[in-house]
Structures are given as structure tokens and as C-alpha cells.
Amino acid sequence: MGTATAFVLSGGGPLAVAWECGLVAGLARGGLAPGSVDFILGTSAGAIVGAQLAAGCDPEAMARAIMAESDGVLPRGAMTAYSSAAALKLPELFASALDGEAGRVEVGAYALSAATTEAGTMESEAAYVERMAVTIGIADWPERDIGLVAVDVADGKTVILRRDCGATIAAAVAASCSLPGLSPPVSIGGRRYMDGGMRSTVNADLACGFDSILVLCFHPPGPLGERIAARVAAQSEVLVASGARAHVITPDASSLAAIGPRTLDVMRRPGVARAGLAQGAAAAAAGFGMVAGFVR
């Protein structure tokens, strides 16, 4: 009887996309093929990377594209402008969301209000979804099973958007990535959704039911990163208690140095991708894939 495997990719903004692409490319060099797992769960930035991997995109090509980004040139599908005040408010919103569904309802109300009051400066929902379509570069839901984590702005409940959600893959990715105040909530099936990171940056505990689970947990250096790592460790314990083997990879020292404290700084993406590639290659060389049971 085969081993049921799941791959979990965390959020963390544009630098999370770069680190995860680099890391997966490095792991792939050692024969570890996350794109061939039974289930992929992505949150926010991880939804972008997960959708591409589920669609069969080459990890090496994904990493090379980021490493080749020119200085001063925004990557394909990047947000061209956003409210600096809204960006500064994000830590407060994430802290409120930790209070559970009640806290997330408050954040959802802010997300809806911001989408209305900032209508003159914030991109429309349609434009946002179209930008996400450009970012992921795929038109249809992949055949491989993938779930994208989002939060309902009205009741604060967490949902895992899948092929049967009634929306395009671009809309589902956009919903999972919709940071309150920066992007509008996304309408799917008569509900509106915001960033799945409002429930958890990683959401690894939502991947129960698999025998072996590989988790990529992006985080910046410093106290915030330490808190994120502690939360994913607790989620990993939930998976282990369910009988699964959980394997968590967080940024190593070189990756943390490349990431730095400003996770919305897209100009750091090439360096972060290179650091992730080196970290993944080192893990593959050390036989990580064989230990984790992800070599096919």
C-alpha cells in the first residue's frame, strides 16, 4: 500500500514566493518531486507556488525566472502600487486575526471597508484577479489535487478552495492572497474571501489525513519569524498526533540574511531565490527526500 503524501506551502509575500521556488528547485535536483504528491495545500504566496507546481511547472524554470529579474524592474504580475499606511497596518490585523473567528470578522470588516474607501486607488476585484492570472501563468485548475486556504470576510471561517469551488484558479489564488487594505476581497459562490494567512501563515494542521507531509514555512529573521516558527511547530505536533510524519523546512541562516526584515521588498527576490536554491540543494544532497519519503 502506497504512502499518501501532502505538500504545504506557507504565505509570506513576494519573498516567500522566491524562497519557495528556489527551495523546491534545489530539492528537485536531488530527486524530490513535490509536484507529484497526492495533495498540495497553499496559503497566500504558497497558493501561487502551489498552483504552478500542481500544474506541472518546472521548479528550475520557476526559480530561474525569479533569479533573472532585473534590478529596478517589477516581476510579472506584481502589485504596482499600494497604500503604505495599509501595509503598516498589517501586523495589527494579523494580531487581531489570532483571536479566532471573532477577530477575523473584525479584520474582514476592515477589508471590505478599505476596498470601498480606497476604490480610487485600490485596483478593482476584476483587475486584481486578472493580475493573479498573469502571475501564476496558468488558465485552468490542475488535475492534481490542490487546496488554497482563504478566510470568509463575513464570518471569519476558514475555507479550502478546490476545483469544485465554482471559481477560476486565478480567482481562488487571488482570494488566498488578498491582504486586507492592499487588495480587494474576492467573490466566490456568493461569499467574499481574504488572505488565508489571516488564519495562519502556514495552516499545516489543515493537511491532516496524509501519511507524510512536507511543510515549507517561510518567515523573516527576528522575533516575528521566531513566533511563526513556533506556531508551525505546534501545527506539526497536531499532524504527528494524527499519525502522520511531518517534515518542516524553514529558512536557514543564509536564506534569512537574504530575506531581511522587509518581506514586501520585491527587489530582493533574486537573492532570496538563490539562497533558497542553495538551501534546497544542500537538503537534497543530505538525503532529505529519502528521509521524508518524497522521492518518487
CSV table of C-alpha atoms in Angstrom, one decimal:
chain,number,residue,atom,x,y,z
A,1,MET,CA,0.0,0.0,0.0
A,2,GLY,CA,1.4,3.4,-1.0
A,3,THR,CA,2.1,6.4,1.2
A,4,ALA,CA,-0.3,9.3,0.9
A,5,THR,CA,1.7,12.5,0.7
A,6,ALA,CA,0.9,16.2,1.1
A,7,PHE,CA,2.9,19.3,0.4
A,8,VAL,CA,2.2,22.5,2.4
A,9,LEU,CA,3.4,25.9,1.2
A,10,SER,CA,3.2,28.9,3.5
A,11,GLY,CA,2.4,32.6,2.9
A,12,GLY,CA,4.8,35.5,3.4
A,13,GLY,CA,4.6,37.8,0.5
A,14,PRO,CA,6.7,38.1,-2.7
A,15,LEU,CA,9.9,36.9,-0.9
A,16,ALA,CA,8.1,33.8,0.2
A,17,VAL,CA,7.3,33.0,-3.5
A,18,ALA,CA,11.0,33.5,-4.3
A,19,TRP,CA,12.3,31.3,-1.4
A,20,GLU,CA,9.8,28.5,-2.0
A,21,CYS,CA,10.6,28.4,-5.8
A,22,GLY,CA,14.3,28.3,-5.1
A,23,LEU,CA,14.0,25.7,-2.3
A,24,VAL,CA,11.8,23.4,-4.4
A,25,ALA,CA,14.2,23.7,-7.4
A,26,GLY,CA,17.1,22.7,-5.1
A,27,LEU,CA,15.2,19.8,-3.7
A,28,ALA,CA,14.2,18.7,-7.2
A,29,ARG,CA,17.9,18.4,-8.1
A,30,GLY,CA,18.0,15.6,-5.6
A,31,GLY,CA,15.0,13.8,-6.9
A,32,LEU,CA,12.4,15.1,-4.5
A,33,ALA,CA,9.4,16.0,-6.6
A,34,PRO,CA,6.8,18.0,-4.6
A,35,GLY,CA,4.7,18.5,-7.7
A,36,SER,CA,4.0,14.7,-7.8
A,37,VAL,CA,2.5,14.5,-4.3
A,38,ASP,CA,-1.1,13.5,-3.7
A,39,PHE,CA,-2.2,16.9,-2.3
A,40,ILE,CA,-0.8,20.4,-2.3
A,41,LEU,CA,-2.1,23.0,0.2
A,42,GLY,CA,-1.1,26.6,-0.4
A,43,THR,CA,-1.7,29.7,1.6
A,44,SER,CA,-1.3,33.2,0.1
A,45,ALA,CA,2.2,33.2,-1.5
A,46,GLY,CA,2.1,29.4,-1.2
A,47,ALA,CA,-1.0,29.4,-3.3
A,48,ILE,CA,0.8,31.0,-6.1
A,49,VAL,CA,3.7,28.5,-6.0
A,50,GLY,CA,1.4,25.5,-5.2
A,51,ALA,CA,-0.8,26.2,-8.2
A,52,GLN,CA,2.2,26.3,-10.6
A,53,LEU,CA,3.7,23.1,-9.2
A,54,ALA,CA,0.3,21.3,-9.3
A,55,ALA,CA,0.0,22.4,-13.0
A,56,GLY,CA,3.4,20.7,-13.7
A,57,CYS,CA,5.5,23.8,-14.0
A,58,ASP,CA,9.3,23.1,-13.8
A,59,PRO,CA,10.7,24.2,-10.4
A,60,GLU,CA,14.1,25.0,-12.0
A,61,ALA,CA,12.4,27.3,-14.6
A,62,MET,CA,10.3,29.0,-11.9
A,63,ALA,CA,13.4,29.7,-9.8
A,64,ARG,CA,15.5,30.8,-12.8
A,65,ALA,CA,12.8,33.3,-13.8
A,66,ILE,CA,13.0,35.0,-10.4
A,67,MET,CA,16.8,35.0,-10.3
A,68,ALA,CA,16.8,36.6,-13.7
A,69,GLU,CA,14.6,39.5,-12.7
A,70,SER,CA,16.4,42.8,-13.5
A,71,ASP,CA,17.3,45.4,-10.9
A,72,GLY,CA,14.5,48.0,-10.6
A,73,VAL,CA,12.0,46.1,-12.8
A,74,LEU,CA,8.9,44.7,-11.1
A,75,PRO,CA,8.3,41.0,-11.7
A,76,ARG,CA,5.4,39.8,-13.9
A,77,GLY,CA,2.0,40.4,-12.2
A,78,ALA,CA,3.5,42.4,-9.3
A,79,MET,CA,1.4,45.0,-7.5
A,80,THR,CA,2.5,48.3,-9.0
A,81,ALA,CA,1.2,50.5,-6.1
A,82,TYR,CA,-0.3,50.1,-2.7
A,83,SER,CA,-1.1,52.1,0.4
A,84,SER,CA,1.9,52.4,2.6
A,85,ALA,CA,-0.5,53.1,5.6
A,86,ALA,CA,-2.3,49.8,4.8
A,87,ALA,CA,0.9,47.9,4.7
A,88,LEU,CA,1.9,49.3,8.1
A,89,LYS,CA,-1.4,48.2,9.5
A,90,LEU,CA,-0.9,44.6,8.5
A,91,PRO,CA,0.9,43.5,11.8
A,92,GLU,CA,-2.1,44.9,13.8
A,93,LEU,CA,-4.5,43.0,11.5
A,94,PHE,CA,-2.6,39.7,11.8
A,95,ALA,CA,-2.6,40.1,15.6
A,96,SER,CA,-6.3,40.7,15.6
A,97,ALA,CA,-6.9,37.6,13.5
A,98,LEU,CA,-5.1,35.5,16.1
A,99,ASP,CA,-8.2,35.9,18.3
A,100,GLY,CA,-10.0,33.4,16.2
A,101,GLU,CA,-13.1,33.8,14.1
A,102,ALA,CA,-14.3,36.9,16.0
A,103,GLY,CA,-11.0,38.6,15.4
A,104,ARG,CA,-11.1,37.7,11.7
A,105,VAL,CA,-14.6,39.1,11.4
A,106,GLU,CA,-13.2,42.5,12.5
A,107,VAL,CA,-10.4,42.2,10.0
A,108,GLY,CA,-12.9,41.2,7.3
A,109,ALA,CA,-15.0,44.3,8.1
A,110,TYR,CA,-11.8,46.4,7.6
A,111,ALA,CA,-11.0,44.6,4.4
A,112,LEU,CA,-14.5,45.4,3.0
A,113,SER,CA,-14.4,49.0,4.2
A,114,ALA,CA,-10.9,49.6,2.7
A,115,ALA,CA,-12.0,48.1,-0.6
A,116,THR,CA,-14.8,50.8,-0.7
A,117,THR,CA,-12.9,53.8,0.7
A,118,GLU,CA,-9.8,53.2,-1.3
A,119,ALA,CA,-11.8,52.5,-4.5
A,120,GLY,CA,-10.0,55.3,-6.2
A,121,THR,CA,-6.5,53.9,-5.5
A,122,MET,CA,-7.0,50.2,-4.9
A,123,GLU,CA,-7.3,48.0,-8.0
A,124,SER,CA,-10.8,46.6,-8.8
A,125,GLU,CA,-11.6,43.0,-8.0
A,126,ALA,CA,-11.6,42.1,-11.7
A,127,ALA,CA,-8.2,43.7,-12.3
A,128,TYR,CA,-6.8,42.0,-9.2
A,129,VAL,CA,-7.9,38.6,-10.3
A,130,GLU,CA,-6.5,39.2,-13.8
A,131,ARG,CA,-3.2,40.2,-12.3
A,132,MET,CA,-3.1,37.0,-10.4
A,133,ALA,CA,-3.8,35.1,-13.6
A,134,VAL,CA,-0.7,36.8,-15.1
A,135,THR,CA,1.3,35.9,-12.0
A,136,ILE,CA,0.5,32.2,-12.0
A,137,GLY,CA,0.6,31.8,-15.7
A,138,ILE,CA,-2.0,29.0,-15.9
A,139,ALA,CA,-5.6,29.2,-17.1
A,140,ASP,CA,-7.3,26.1,-15.7
A,141,TRP,CA,-7.4,24.1,-12.4
A,142,PRO,CA,-4.7,21.5,-12.4
A,143,GLU,CA,-5.6,17.8,-12.5
A,144,ARG,CA,-3.5,17.3,-9.4
A,145,ASP,CA,-5.5,17.8,-6.1
A,146,ILE,CA,-4.8,21.2,-4.7
A,147,GLY,CA,-6.4,23.3,-2.0
A,148,LEU,CA,-5.9,27.1,-1.4
A,149,VAL,CA,-6.6,28.5,2.0
A,150,ALA,CA,-8.8,31.6,2.3
A,151,VAL,CA,-10.9,33.3,5.0
A,152,ASP,CA,-14.5,34.4,4.7
A,153,VAL,CA,-14.7,38.1,5.5
A,154,ALA,CA,-18.2,37.9,6.9
A,155,ASP,CA,-17.9,35.1,9.4
A,156,GLY,CA,-14.2,34.6,9.8
A,157,LYS,CA,-14.4,30.9,8.9
A,158,THR,CA,-11.5,29.2,7.1
A,159,VAL,CA,-12.2,27.6,3.7
A,160,ILE,CA,-10.0,25.4,1.4
A,161,LEU,CA,-10.8,26.4,-2.1
A,162,ARG,CA,-10.6,23.5,-4.6
A,163,ARG,CA,-11.5,22.7,-8.1
A,164,ASP,CA,-15.2,22.5,-7.2
A,165,CYS,CA,-15.4,25.9,-5.6
A,166,GLY,CA,-17.1,27.4,-8.7
A,167,ALA,CA,-14.3,29.9,-9.5
A,168,THR,CA,-11.3,30.0,-11.7
A,169,ILE,CA,-7.9,29.0,-10.4
A,170,ALA,CA,-6.8,32.7,-10.7
A,171,ALA,CA,-9.8,33.8,-8.5
A,172,ALA,CA,-9.0,31.2,-5.9
A,173,VAL,CA,-5.3,32.2,-5.8
A,174,ALA,CA,-6.4,35.8,-5.6
A,175,ALA,CA,-8.7,35.1,-2.7
A,176,SER,CA,-5.9,33.3,-0.8
A,177,CYS,CA,-3.6,36.2,-1.4
A,178,SER,CA,-6.0,39.1,-0.7
A,179,LEU,CA,-4.3,41.1,2.1
A,180,PRO,CA,-6.8,43.5,3.7
A,181,GLY,CA,-6.3,47.1,2.7
A,182,LEU,CA,-3.9,46.2,-0.1
A,183,SER,CA,-6.2,44.1,-2.4
A,184,PRO,CA,-10.0,43.7,-2.5
A,185,PRO,CA,-11.7,40.6,-1.1
A,186,VAL,CA,-12.6,38.1,-3.8
A,187,SER,CA,-16.1,37.0,-4.6
A,188,ILE,CA,-16.7,33.2,-5.0
A,189,GLY,CA,-20.0,31.5,-4.7
A,190,GLY,CA,-21.8,34.5,-3.2
A,191,ARG,CA,-19.2,34.9,-0.5
A,192,ARG,CA,-16.1,37.2,-0.3
A,193,TYR,CA,-12.7,36.0,0.8
A,194,MET,CA,-9.5,37.4,2.1
A,195,ASP,CA,-6.0,36.1,2.7
A,196,GLY,CA,-5.7,32.7,4.2
A,197,GLY,CA,-2.8,33.9,6.2
A,198,MET,CA,-5.3,35.6,8.5
A,199,ARG,CA,-5.9,32.2,9.9
A,200,SER,CA,-2.3,31.1,9.9
A,201,THR,CA,0.8,31.8,7.8
A,202,VAL,CA,1.2,28.1,7.2
A,203,ASN,CA,-2.1,26.3,8.1
A,204,ALA,CA,-0.1,23.0,8.2
A,205,ASP,CA,-2.7,21.5,10.6
A,206,LEU,CA,-5.3,21.6,7.8
A,207,ALA,CA,-3.4,18.9,5.9
A,208,CYS,CA,-4.4,16.0,8.3
A,209,GLY,CA,-5.2,12.7,6.7
A,210,PHE,CA,-1.9,12.1,4.9
A,211,ASP,CA,1.0,9.7,5.9
A,212,SER,CA,3.9,12.1,5.1
A,213,ILE,CA,3.6,15.8,5.0
A,214,LEU,CA,6.3,18.2,3.8
A,215,VAL,CA,5.9,21.8,5.1
A,216,LEU,CA,7.7,24.9,3.7
A,217,CYS,CA,7.4,27.6,6.3
A,218,PHE,CA,8.8,31.0,5.2
A,219,HIS,CA,9.5,33.6,7.8
A,220,PRO,CA,11.7,36.7,8.2
A,221,PRO,CA,14.5,36.9,10.7
A,222,GLY,CA,13.9,38.2,14.2
A,223,PRO,CA,11.1,37.9,16.8
A,224,LEU,CA,8.3,37.7,14.2
A,225,GLY,CA,10.0,34.8,12.4
A,226,GLU,CA,10.5,33.1,15.7
A,227,ARG,CA,6.8,33.3,16.5
A,228,ILE,CA,5.9,32.0,13.1
A,229,ALA,CA,8.3,29.1,13.5
A,230,ALA,CA,6.8,28.3,17.0
A,231,ARG,CA,3.3,28.2,15.5
A,232,VAL,CA,4.2,25.9,12.7
A,233,ALA,CA,5.9,23.6,15.2
A,234,ALA,CA,2.7,23.4,17.2
A,235,GLN,CA,0.8,22.6,14.0
A,236,SER,CA,3.3,20.0,13.2
A,237,GLU,CA,2.6,18.4,16.5
A,238,VAL,CA,-1.0,18.2,15.6
A,239,LEU,CA,-0.1,16.3,12.4
A,240,VAL,CA,2.2,13.9,14.3
A,241,ALA,CA,-0.5,13.3,16.9
A,242,SER,CA,-2.8,12.2,14.0
A,243,GLY,CA,-0.3,9.6,13.0
A,244,ALA,CA,1.5,11.5,10.2
A,245,ARG,CA,5.2,12.1,9.6
A,246,ALA,CA,5.6,15.9,9.4
A,247,HIS,CA,8.7,17.5,8.0
A,248,VAL,CA,9.1,21.2,8.3
A,249,ILE,CA,11.7,23.3,6.4
A,250,THR,CA,12.3,26.9,7.5
A,251,PRO,CA,14.8,29.4,6.1
A,252,ASP,CA,18.4,28.7,7.0
A,253,ALA,CA,20.9,31.4,8.1
A,254,SER,CA,21.8,32.3,4.5
A,255,SER,CA,18.2,32.5,3.4
A,256,LEU,CA,17.3,34.6,6.4
A,257,ALA,CA,20.1,37.0,5.6
A,258,ALA,CA,18.8,37.3,2.0
A,259,ILE,CA,15.2,37.8,3.2
A,260,GLY,CA,15.9,40.6,5.6
A,261,PRO,CA,13.1,42.4,7.5
A,262,ARG,CA,11.1,43.8,4.6
A,263,THR,CA,9.1,40.9,3.1
A,264,LEU,CA,7.3,43.1,0.6
A,265,ASP,CA,10.5,44.3,-1.0
A,266,VAL,CA,10.2,42.6,-4.4
A,267,MET,CA,13.7,43.8,-5.4
A,268,ARG,CA,15.2,41.2,-3.0
A,269,ARG,CA,13.6,38.3,-4.8
A,270,PRO,CA,16.6,37.2,-7.0
A,271,GLY,CA,18.9,36.9,-3.9
A,272,VAL,CA,16.2,35.1,-1.9
A,273,ALA,CA,15.6,32.6,-4.7
A,274,ARG,CA,19.3,31.9,-5.0
A,275,ALA,CA,19.6,31.4,-1.2
A,276,GLY,CA,16.6,29.1,-1.3
A,277,LEU,CA,18.1,27.1,-4.2
A,278,ALA,CA,21.3,26.6,-2.3
A,279,GLN,CA,19.4,25.5,0.8
A,280,GLY,CA,17.2,23.1,-1.1
A,281,ALA,CA,20.2,21.6,-2.9
A,282,ALA,CA,22.0,21.1,0.4
A,283,ALA,CA,19.0,19.4,1.9
A,284,ALA,CA,18.7,17.1,-1.2
A,285,ALA,CA,22.4,16.2,-1.0
A,286,ALA,CA,22.0,15.3,2.6
A,287,GLY,CA,19.3,12.8,1.7
A,288,PHE,CA,16.3,14.8,3.0
A,289,GLY,CA,14.0,13.5,0.3
A,290,MET,CA,14.7,9.8,1.1
A,291,VAL,CA,14.0,10.5,4.8
A,292,ALA,CA,10.8,12.4,4.1
A,293,GLY,CA,9.5,9.8,1.7
A,294,PHE,CA,9.0,12.3,-1.1
A,295,VAL,CA,11.3,10.8,-3.8
A,296,ARG,CA,9.2,9.1,-6.5
